Coordinates of C-alpha atoms and ligand atoms in Angstrom, one line a residue:
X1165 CA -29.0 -6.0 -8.7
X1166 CA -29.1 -3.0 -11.2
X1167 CA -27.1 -3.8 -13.9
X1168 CA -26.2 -0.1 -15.0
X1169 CA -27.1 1.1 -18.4
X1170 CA -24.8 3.4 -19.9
X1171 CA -25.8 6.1 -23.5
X1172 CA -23.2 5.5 -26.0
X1173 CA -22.5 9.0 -26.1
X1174 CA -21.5 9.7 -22.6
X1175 CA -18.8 7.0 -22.6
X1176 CA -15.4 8.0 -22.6
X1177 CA -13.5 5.1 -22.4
X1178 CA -14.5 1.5 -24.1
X1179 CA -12.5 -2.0 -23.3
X1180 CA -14.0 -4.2 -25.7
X1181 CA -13.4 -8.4 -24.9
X1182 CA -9.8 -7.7 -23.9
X1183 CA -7.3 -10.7 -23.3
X1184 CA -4.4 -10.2 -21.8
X1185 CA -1.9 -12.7 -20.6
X1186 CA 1.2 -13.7 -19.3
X1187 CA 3.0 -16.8 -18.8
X1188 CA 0.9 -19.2 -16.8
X1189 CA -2.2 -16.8 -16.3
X1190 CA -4.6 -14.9 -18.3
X1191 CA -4.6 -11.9 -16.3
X1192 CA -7.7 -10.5 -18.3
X1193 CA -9.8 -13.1 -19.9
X1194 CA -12.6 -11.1 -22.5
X1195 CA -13.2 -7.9 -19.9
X1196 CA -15.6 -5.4 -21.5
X1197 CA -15.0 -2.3 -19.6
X1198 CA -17.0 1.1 -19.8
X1199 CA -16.3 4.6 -18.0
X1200 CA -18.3 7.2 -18.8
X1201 CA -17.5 11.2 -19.1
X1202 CA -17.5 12.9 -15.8
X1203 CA -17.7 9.9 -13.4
X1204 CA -15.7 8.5 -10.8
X1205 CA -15.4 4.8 -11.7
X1206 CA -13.9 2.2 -9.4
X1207 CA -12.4 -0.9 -10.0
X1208 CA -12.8 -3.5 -7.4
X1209 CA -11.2 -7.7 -7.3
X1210 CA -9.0 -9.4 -5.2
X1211 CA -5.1 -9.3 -5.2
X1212 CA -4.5 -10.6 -8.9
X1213 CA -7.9 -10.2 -9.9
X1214 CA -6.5 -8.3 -13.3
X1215 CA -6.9 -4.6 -12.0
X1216 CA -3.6 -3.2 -12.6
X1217 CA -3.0 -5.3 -15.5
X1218 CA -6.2 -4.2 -17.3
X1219 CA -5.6 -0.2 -16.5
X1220 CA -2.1 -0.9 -17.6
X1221 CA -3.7 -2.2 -21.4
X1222 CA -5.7 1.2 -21.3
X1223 CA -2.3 3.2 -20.5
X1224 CA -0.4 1.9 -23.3
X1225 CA 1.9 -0.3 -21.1
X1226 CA 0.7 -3.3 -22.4
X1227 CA -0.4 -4.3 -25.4
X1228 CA -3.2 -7.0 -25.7
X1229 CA -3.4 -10.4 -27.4
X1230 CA -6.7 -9.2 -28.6
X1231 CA -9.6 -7.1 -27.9
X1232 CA -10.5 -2.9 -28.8
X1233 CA -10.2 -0.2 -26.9
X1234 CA -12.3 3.2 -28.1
X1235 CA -11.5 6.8 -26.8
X1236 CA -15.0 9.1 -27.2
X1237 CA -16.2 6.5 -29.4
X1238 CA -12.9 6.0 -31.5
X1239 CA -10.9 3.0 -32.1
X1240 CA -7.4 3.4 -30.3
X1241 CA -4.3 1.4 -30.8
X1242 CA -1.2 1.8 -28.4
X1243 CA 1.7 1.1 -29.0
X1244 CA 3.0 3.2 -25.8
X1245 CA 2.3 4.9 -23.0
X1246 CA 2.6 8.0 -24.9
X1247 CA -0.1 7.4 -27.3
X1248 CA -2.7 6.2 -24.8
X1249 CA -1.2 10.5 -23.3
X1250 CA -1.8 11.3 -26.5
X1251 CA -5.3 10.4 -26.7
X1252 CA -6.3 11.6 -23.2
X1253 CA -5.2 8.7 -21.0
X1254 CA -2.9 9.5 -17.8
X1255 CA -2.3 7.0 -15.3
X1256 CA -0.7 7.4 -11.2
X1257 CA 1.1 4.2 -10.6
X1258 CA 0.8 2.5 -7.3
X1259 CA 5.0 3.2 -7.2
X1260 CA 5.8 7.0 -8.5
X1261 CA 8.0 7.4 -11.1
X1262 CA 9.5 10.7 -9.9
X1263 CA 13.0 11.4 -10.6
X1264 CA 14.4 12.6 -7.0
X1265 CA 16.6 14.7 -7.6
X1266 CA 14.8 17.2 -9.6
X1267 CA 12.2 19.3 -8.7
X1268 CA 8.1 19.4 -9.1
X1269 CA 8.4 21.8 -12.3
X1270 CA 11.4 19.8 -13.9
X1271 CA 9.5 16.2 -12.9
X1272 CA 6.3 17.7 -14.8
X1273 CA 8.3 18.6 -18.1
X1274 CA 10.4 16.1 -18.3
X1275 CA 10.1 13.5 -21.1
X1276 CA 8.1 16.3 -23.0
X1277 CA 8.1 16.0 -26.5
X1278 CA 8.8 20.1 -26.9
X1279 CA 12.4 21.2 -28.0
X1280 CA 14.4 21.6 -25.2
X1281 CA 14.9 25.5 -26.3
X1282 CA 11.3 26.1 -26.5
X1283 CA 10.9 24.6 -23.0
X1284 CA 10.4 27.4 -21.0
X1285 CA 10.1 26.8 -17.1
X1286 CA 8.7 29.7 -15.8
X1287 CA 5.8 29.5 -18.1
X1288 CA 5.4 25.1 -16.8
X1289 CA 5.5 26.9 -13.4
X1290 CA 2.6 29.6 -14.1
X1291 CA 0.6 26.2 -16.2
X1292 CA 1.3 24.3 -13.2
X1293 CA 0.2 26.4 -10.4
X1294 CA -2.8 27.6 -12.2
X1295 CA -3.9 24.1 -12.6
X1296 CA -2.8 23.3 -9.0
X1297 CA -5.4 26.4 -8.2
X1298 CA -8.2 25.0 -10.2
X1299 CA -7.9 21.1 -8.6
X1300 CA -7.2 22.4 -5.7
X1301 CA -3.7 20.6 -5.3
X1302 CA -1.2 21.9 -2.7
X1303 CA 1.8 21.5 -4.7
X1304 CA 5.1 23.8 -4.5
X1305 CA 6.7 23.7 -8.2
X1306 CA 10.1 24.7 -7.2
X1307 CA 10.7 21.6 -4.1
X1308 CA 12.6 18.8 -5.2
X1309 CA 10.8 15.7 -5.3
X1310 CA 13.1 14.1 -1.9
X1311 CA 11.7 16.7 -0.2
X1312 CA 8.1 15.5 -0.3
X1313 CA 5.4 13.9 1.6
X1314 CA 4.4 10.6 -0.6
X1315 CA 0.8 12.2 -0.8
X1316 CA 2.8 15.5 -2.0
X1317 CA 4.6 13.3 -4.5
X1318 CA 0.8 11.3 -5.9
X1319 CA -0.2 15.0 -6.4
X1320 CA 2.5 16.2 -8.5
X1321 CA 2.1 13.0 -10.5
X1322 CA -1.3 14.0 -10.6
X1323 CA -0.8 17.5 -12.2
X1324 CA 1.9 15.8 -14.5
X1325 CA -0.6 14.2 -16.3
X1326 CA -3.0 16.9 -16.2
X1327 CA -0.1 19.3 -17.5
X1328 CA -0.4 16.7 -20.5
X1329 CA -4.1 16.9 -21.2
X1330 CA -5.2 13.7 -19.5
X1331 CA -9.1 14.0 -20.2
X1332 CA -8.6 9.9 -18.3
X1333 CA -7.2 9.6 -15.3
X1334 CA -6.6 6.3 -13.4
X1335 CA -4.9 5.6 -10.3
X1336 CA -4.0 2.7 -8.6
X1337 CA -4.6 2.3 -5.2
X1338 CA -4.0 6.1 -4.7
X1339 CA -5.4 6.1 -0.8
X1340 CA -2.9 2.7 0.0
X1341 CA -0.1 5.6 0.9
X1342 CA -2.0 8.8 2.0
X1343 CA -3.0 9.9 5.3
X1344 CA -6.2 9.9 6.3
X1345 CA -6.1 13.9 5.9
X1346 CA -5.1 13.4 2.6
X1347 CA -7.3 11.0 1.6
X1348 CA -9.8 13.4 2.1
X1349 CA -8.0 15.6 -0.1
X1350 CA -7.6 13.4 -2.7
X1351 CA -11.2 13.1 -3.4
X1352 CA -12.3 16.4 -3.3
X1353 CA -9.6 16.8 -5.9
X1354 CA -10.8 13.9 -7.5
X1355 CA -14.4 15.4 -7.4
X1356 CA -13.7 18.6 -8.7
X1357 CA -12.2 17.1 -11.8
X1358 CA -15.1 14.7 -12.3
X1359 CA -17.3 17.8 -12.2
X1360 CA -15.1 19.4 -15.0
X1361 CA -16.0 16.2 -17.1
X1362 CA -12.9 14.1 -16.5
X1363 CA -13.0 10.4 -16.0
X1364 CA -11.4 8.8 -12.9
X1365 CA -11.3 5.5 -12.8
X1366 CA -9.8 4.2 -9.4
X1367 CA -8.4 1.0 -8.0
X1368 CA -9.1 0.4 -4.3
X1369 CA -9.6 -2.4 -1.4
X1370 CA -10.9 0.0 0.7
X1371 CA -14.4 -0.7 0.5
X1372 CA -15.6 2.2 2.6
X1373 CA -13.8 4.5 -0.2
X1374 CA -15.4 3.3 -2.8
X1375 CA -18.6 3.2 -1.9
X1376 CA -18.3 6.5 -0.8
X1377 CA -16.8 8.4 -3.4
X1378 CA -17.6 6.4 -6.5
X1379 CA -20.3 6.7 -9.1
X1380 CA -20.3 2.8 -10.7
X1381 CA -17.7 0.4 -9.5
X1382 CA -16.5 -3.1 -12.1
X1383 CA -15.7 -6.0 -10.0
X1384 CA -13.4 -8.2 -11.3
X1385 CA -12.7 -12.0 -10.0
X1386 CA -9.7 -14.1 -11.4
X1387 CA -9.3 -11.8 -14.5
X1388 CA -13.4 -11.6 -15.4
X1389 CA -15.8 -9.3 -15.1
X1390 CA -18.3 -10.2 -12.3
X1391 CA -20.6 -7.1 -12.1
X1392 CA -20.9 -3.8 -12.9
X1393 CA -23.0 -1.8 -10.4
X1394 CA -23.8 1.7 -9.6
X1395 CA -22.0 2.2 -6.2
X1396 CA -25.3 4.4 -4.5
X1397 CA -26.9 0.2 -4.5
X1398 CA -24.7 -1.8 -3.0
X1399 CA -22.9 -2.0 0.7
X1400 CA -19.6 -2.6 1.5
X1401 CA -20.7 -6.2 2.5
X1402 CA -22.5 -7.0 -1.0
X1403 CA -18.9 -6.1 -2.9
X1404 CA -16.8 -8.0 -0.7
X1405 CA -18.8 -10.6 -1.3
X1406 CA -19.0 -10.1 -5.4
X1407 CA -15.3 -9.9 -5.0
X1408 CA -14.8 -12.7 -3.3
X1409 CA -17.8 -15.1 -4.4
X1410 CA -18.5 -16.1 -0.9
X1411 CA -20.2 -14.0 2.0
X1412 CA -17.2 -12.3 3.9
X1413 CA -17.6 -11.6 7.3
X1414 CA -16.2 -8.7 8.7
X1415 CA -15.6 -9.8 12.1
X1416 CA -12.9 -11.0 14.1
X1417 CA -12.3 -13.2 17.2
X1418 CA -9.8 -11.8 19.8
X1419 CA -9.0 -14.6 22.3
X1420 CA -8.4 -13.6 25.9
X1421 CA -4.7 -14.2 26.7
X1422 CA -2.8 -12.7 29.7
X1423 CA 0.3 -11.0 28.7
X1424 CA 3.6 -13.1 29.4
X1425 CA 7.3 -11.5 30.3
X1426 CA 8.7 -8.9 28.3
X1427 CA 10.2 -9.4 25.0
X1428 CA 11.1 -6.3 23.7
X1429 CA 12.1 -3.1 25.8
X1430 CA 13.1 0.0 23.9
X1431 CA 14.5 3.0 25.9
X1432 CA 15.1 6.7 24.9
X1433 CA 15.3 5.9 21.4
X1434 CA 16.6 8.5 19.2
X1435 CA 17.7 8.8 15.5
X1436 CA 18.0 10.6 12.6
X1437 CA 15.6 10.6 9.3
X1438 CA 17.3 10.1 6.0
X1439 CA 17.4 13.9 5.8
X1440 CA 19.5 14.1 9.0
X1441 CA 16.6 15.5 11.3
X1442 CA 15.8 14.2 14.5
X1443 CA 13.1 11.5 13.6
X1444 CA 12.9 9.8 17.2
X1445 CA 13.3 11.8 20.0
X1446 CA 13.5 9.9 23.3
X1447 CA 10.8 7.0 22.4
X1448 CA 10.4 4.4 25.0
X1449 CA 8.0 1.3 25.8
X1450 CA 8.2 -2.5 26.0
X1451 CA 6.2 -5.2 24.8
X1452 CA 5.3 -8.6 26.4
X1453 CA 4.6 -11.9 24.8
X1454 CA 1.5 -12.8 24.1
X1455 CA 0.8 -8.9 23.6
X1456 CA -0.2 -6.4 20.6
X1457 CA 1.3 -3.1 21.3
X1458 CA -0.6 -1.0 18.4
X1459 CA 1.5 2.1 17.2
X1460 CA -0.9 4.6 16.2
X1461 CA 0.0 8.3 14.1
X1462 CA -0.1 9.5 11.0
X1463 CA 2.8 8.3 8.7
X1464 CA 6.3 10.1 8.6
X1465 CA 5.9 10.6 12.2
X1466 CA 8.9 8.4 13.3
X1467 CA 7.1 4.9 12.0
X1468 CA 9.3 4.0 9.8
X1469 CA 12.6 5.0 11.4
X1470 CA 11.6 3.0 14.7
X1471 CA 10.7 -0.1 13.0
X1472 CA 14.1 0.1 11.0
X1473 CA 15.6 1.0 14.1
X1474 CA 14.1 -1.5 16.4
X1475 CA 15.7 -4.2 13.7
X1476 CA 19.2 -2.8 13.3
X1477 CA 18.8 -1.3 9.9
X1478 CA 19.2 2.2 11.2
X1479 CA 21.6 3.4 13.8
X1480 CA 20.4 5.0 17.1
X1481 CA 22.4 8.5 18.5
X1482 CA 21.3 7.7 22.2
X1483 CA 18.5 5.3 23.7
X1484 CA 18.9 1.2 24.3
X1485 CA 17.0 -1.7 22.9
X1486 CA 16.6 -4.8 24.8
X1487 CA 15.4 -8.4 23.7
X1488 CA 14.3 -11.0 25.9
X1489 CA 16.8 -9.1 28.4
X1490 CA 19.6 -9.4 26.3
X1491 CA 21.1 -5.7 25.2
X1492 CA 20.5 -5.9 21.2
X1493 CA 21.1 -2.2 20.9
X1494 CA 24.5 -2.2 18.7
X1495 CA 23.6 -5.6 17.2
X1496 CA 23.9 -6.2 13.5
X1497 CA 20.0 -7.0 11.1
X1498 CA 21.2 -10.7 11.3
X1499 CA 22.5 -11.3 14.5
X1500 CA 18.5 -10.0 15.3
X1501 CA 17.1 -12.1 12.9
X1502 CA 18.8 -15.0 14.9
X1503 CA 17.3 -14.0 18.0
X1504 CA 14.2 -15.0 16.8
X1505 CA 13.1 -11.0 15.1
X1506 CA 10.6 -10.9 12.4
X1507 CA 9.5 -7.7 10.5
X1508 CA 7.3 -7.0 7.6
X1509 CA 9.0 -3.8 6.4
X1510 CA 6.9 -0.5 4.9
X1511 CA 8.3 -1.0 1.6
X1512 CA 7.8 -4.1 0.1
X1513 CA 9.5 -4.2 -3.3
X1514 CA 12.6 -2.0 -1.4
X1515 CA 13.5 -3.8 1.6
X1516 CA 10.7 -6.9 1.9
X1517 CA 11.6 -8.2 -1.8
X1518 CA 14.1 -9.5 -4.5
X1519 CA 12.1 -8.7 -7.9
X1520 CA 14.8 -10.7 -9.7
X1521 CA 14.5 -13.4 -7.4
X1522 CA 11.7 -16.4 -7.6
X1523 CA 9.3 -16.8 -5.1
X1524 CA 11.7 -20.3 -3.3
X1525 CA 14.6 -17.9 -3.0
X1526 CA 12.9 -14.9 -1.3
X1527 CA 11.0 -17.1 1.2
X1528 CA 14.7 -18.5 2.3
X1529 CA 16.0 -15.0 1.8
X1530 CA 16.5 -14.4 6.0
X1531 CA 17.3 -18.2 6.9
X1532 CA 19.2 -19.7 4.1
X1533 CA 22.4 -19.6 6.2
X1534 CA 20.6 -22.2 8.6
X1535 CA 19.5 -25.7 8.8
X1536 CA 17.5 -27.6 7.9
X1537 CA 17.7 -25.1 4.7
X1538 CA 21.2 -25.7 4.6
X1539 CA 24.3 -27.6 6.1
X1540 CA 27.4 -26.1 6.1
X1541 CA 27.5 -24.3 2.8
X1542 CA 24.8 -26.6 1.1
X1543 CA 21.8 -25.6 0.8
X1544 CA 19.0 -28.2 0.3
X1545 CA 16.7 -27.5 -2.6
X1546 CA 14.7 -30.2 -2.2
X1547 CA 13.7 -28.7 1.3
X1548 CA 13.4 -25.0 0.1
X1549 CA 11.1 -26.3 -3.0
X1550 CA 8.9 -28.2 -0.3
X1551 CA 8.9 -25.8 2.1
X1552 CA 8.2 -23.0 -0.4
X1553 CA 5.0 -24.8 -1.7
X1554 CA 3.8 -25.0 1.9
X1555 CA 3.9 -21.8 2.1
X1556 CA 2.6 -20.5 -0.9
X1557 CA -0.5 -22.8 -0.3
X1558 CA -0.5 -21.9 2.9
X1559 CA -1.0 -18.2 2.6
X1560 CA -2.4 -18.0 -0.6
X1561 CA -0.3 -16.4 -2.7
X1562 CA -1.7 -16.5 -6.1
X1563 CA 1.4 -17.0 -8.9
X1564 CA 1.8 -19.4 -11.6
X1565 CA 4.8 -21.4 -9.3
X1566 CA 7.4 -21.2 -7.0
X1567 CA 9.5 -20.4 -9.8
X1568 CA 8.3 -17.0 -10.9
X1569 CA 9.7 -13.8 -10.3
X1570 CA 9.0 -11.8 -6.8
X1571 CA 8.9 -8.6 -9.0
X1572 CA 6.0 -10.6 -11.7
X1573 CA 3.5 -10.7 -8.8
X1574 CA 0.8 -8.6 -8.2
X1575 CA 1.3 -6.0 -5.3
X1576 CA -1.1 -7.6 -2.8
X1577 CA 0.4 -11.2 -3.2
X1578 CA 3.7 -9.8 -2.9
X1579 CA 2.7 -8.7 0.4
X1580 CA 1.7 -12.0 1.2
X1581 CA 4.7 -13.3 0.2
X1582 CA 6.5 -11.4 2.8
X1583 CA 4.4 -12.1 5.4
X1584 CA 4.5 -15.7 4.8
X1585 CA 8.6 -15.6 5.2
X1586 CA 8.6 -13.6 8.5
X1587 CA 5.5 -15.1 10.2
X1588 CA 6.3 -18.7 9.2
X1589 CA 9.8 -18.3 11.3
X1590 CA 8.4 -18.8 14.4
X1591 CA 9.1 -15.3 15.8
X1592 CA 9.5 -14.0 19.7
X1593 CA 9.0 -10.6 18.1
X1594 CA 7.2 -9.3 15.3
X1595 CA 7.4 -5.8 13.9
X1596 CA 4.5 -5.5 11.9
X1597 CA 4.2 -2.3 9.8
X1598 CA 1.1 -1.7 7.4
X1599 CA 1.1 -5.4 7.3
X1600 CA -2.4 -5.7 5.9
X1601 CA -1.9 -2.8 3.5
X1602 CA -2.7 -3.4 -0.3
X1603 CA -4.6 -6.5 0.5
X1604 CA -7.9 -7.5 -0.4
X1605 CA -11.1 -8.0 2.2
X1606 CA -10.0 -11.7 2.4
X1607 CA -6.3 -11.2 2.9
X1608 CA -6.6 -8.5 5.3
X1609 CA -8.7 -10.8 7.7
X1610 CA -6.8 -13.6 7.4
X1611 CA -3.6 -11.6 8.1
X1612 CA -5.4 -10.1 11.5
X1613 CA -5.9 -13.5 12.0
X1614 CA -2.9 -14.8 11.2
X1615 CA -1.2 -11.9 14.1
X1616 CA -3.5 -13.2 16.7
X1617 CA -3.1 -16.7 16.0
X1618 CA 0.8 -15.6 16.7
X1619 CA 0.1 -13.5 19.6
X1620 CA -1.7 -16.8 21.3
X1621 CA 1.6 -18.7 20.7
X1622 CA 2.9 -16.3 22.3
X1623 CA 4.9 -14.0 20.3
X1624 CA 5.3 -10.1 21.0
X1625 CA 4.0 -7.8 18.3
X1626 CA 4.6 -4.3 17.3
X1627 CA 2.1 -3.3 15.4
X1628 CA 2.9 0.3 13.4
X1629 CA -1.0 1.3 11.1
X1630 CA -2.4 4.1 10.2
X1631 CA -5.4 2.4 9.6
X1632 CA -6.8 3.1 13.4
X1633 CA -9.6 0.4 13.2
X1634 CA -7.1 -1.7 12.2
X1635 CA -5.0 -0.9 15.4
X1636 CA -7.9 -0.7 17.9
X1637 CA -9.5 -4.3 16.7
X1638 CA -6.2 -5.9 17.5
X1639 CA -4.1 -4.5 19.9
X1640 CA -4.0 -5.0 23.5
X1641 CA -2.1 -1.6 24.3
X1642 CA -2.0 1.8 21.8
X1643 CA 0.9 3.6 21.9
X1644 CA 0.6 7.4 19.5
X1645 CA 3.1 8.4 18.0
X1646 CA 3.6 12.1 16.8
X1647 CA 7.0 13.8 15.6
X1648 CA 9.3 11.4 17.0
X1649 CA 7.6 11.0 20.8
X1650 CA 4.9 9.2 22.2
X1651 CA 1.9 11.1 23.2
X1652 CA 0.2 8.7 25.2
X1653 CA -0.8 4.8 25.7
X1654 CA -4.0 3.6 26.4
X1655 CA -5.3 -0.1 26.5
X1656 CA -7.1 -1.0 23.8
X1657 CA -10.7 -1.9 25.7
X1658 CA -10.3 1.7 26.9
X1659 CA -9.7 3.5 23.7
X1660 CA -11.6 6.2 22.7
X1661 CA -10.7 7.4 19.0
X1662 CA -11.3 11.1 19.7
X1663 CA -8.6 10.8 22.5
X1664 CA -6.2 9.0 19.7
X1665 CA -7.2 11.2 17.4
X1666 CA -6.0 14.3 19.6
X1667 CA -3.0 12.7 20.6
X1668 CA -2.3 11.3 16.6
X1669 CA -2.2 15.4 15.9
X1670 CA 0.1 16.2 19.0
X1671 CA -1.8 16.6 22.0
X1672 CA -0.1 15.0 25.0
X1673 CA -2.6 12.8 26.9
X1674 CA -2.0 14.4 30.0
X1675 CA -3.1 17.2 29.0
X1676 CA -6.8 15.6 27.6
X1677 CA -9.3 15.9 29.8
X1678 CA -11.1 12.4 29.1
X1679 CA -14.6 14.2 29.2
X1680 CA -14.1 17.5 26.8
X1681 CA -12.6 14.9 24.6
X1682 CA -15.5 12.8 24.2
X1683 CA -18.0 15.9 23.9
X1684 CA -15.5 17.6 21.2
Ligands
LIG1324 N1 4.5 -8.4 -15.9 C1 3.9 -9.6 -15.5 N2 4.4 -10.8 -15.9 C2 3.8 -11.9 -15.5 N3 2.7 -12.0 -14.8 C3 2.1 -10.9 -14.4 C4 2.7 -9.6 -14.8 N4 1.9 -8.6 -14.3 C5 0.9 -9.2 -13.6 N5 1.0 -10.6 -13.7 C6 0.1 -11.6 -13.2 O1 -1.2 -11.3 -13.7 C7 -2.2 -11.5 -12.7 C8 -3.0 -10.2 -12.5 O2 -2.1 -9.2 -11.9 P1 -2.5 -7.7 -11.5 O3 -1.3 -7.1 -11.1 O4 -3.3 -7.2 -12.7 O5 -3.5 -8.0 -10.3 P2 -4.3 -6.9 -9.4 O6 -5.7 -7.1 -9.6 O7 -3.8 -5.5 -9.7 O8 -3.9 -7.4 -7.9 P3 -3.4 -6.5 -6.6 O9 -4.7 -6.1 -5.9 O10 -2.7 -7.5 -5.8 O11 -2.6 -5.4 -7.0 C9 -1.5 -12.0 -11.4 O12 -1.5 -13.3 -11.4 C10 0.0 -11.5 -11.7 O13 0.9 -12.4 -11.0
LIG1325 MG1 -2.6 -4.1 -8.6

């Protein structure tokens, strides 16, 4: 493999031998790190590999036990966030830090070290949308931030820290929450600043993206370097496996199994967004055991509002919801959760999580109330502790113990955690949104697995993904969703991804004429 060689004078950014680490793990043990002027650099490694950590160090979030970090070939020390700013270095967090109540030109300027007299927010808005014009962002200064799209939000985080000089820019896992439209937006973006001699140095399990947008790509397994590569000579397969240390196989086993009663029956669903707008407008299907009913559409379609809906957290103006027969429609989160309910919710430190929790107490967090966990109002320890460990092995979710903090885990084995709670119940129905997203090659397949494995036992699973290959490999029906109604529903062995795609921007399928769509 071609180790790439790199002229001292076109590197920008220099990790020398850094250590970083935390209690119970050395989240970055000696990594030597190099990004050079005017490339797109991506940084590859399984969940708790050390990506955020590391990018964090170069960020000025945290400071190492030891190692160097040089800036055009000077030596840096951060004490802050603001001095890695100060020296060039702008990160996008995986979670925004937005305030949402202000708007795009405020959330720029604020925390600006200017007076607040000479902070003059007409000229921010001109600054703004010239830079806006030359990056090509879509961006409308004067919107507050509640008002936008998450990929509307990454981009004004985006021009935030190129309002602030960044001549560094890293983002983590920037694609996990865009469209696919967006995406594609992104990294023209992304390009064009490359091209103007920034440095972008990405995090990303999407293999397919990196590979095609990236110039060199650092792998990093359990805190180490592993290679350094230049992206144009390796495939997808050859990371996965530097990732990973092992071949991956990128292939997956759908038993036959015929569909069993219904389970789930949802009819003329309608409700409200948080802004008060029609989000669902007259949704209806069921789904059977033993059955993968895939939910296919862009995000902010009505995703998230039916799968908060479907489990009580979000009150319906008209439309019925039935469970194994039983009318469920007015019935509170935990009276579903008793009948036997599971769901992985889209936001896992929000609704899936309690940061301040350990990992034990968030895997009880839905069945504490019950035995064998507890009797009466004693809950047994010794069981949860046991039963935790299970788990944790079970799944693989890489901490230090079943007494760390939820909040203290890295973001794709906080996903697992959630997953092992609401798959390990047993459940007749599982609402499954983005349920493989922020995980790493091996994760994601297990999870895929780990649905059919529940689907042959006989559960009934909604799954709600953008991520259509994701959707088509396991589903046995596709449902597309597009501004609160379903478009169409096709079984799976039938699907034909121009058809979804035509439906997933709001054509109705009886209105596709099976042939045109196929020559479009
Ligand atoms: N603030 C913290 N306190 C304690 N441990 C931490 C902290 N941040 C990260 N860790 C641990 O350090 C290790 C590396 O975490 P990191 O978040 O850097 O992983 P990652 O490569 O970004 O993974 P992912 O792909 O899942 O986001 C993990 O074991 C994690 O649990
Ligand atoms: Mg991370």
């Amino acid at each position: 493999m071609t180790e790439s060689n790199v002229q001292q004078s076109d590197i920008a950014v220099e990790m020398r031998d850094i250590v970083k680490r935390f209690p119970g793990v050395i989240a970055n043990d000696h990594v030597t790190f190099i990004a050079k002027r005017g490339e797109i650099h991506a940084l590859l490694g399984e969940n708790g590999a050390g990506k955020s950590t590391l990018m964090n160090v170069l960020a000025g979030l945290y400071a190492p036990e030891e190692g160097e970090i040089f800036i055009n070939g000077r030596k840096m020390t951060f004490h802050s966030p603001r001095d890695a700013i100060e020296a060039g270095v702008g990160m996008v967090h995986q979670h925004f830090r937005l305030v949402p109540t202000l708007t795009v030109v405020e959330n720029v300027v604020l925390g600006l070290d200017e007076p607040r007299f000479k902070l003059n927010l007409e000229e921010a808005t001109q600054k703004i949308e010239a830079l806006a014009e030359q990056y090509g962002l879509k961006i409308t200064p004067d919107a507050f931030i509640w008002q936008l799209s998450v990929g509307e939000q990454q981009r004004v985080e985006i021009i935030k820290a190129l309002y602030r000089g960044a001549q560094i820019l890293i983002l983590d896992e920037p694609t996990a929450v865009l469209t696919p439209q967006e995406t594609v937006e992104l990294f023209s973006t992304l390009r064009s600043m490359a091209a103007k001699g920034h440095t972008i140095i990405f995090i990303s399990h999407k293999l397919d993206e990196v590979t095609a947008i990236s110039d060199r790509v650092t792998v990093l397994r359990a805190g180490k370097v592993v290679a350094v590569v230049e992206a144009k000579d390796v495939t997808k397969e050859k990371l996965a496996e530097l990732m990973v240390g092992r071949p991956v196989i990128f292939r997956l086993e759908k038993p036959e199994v015929a569909p069993g009663q219904e389970v789930l029956r949802a009819e003329d669903l309608h409700a409200l967004n948080n802004k008060g707008l029609p989000a669902l407008k007259g949704v209806s299907f069921t789904v059977r055991a033993h059955e993968i009913v895939g939910v296919a559409g862009v995000s902010g379609n009505g995703q998230a509002e039916l799968s908060e809906a479907l489990y009580g957290l979000r009150p319906l103006q008209k439309g019925k919801i039935y469970l194994n027969g039983q009318n469920i429609t007015k019935a509170p989160t935990r009276e579903i959760i008793r009948q036997g309910v599971a769901q992985v919710p889209e936001d896992r430190h929000k609704e899936g999580s309690i940061g301040d929790m350990d990992l034990a107490e968030n895997l009880i967090l839905k069945n504490y109330r019950q035995p064998p966990i507890s009797r009466g109002p004693v809950i047994s320890w010794k069981y949860v502790f046991d039963f935790a460990k299970t788990l944790i092995r079970r799944f693989d979710v890489k901490a230090p113990g079943i007494h760390t903090r939820a909040r203290l885990l890295s973001g794709g084995n906080l996903q697992k955690l959630i997953l092992a709670r609401e798959l390990s119940s047993d459940p007749a129905l599982i609402i499954a949104m983005h349920p493989t997203q922020g995980l790493d090659v091996g994760a994601t397949e297990s999870v895929r697995e780990l649905l059919l494995q529940e689907r042959s036992k006989g559960a009934a699973i909604l799954l709600i993904s953008e991520d259509l290959d994701e959707v088509m490999q396991l589903s046995d029906r596709i449902l597309v969703i597009y501004e609160g109604e379903i478009m169409g529903e096709v079984p799976a062995d039938r699907a034909d991804r121009n058809e979804i795609g035509l439906m997933m921007a709001g054509a109705r399928q009886e209105t596709l004429n099976h042939h045109e769509t196929v020559a479009a």
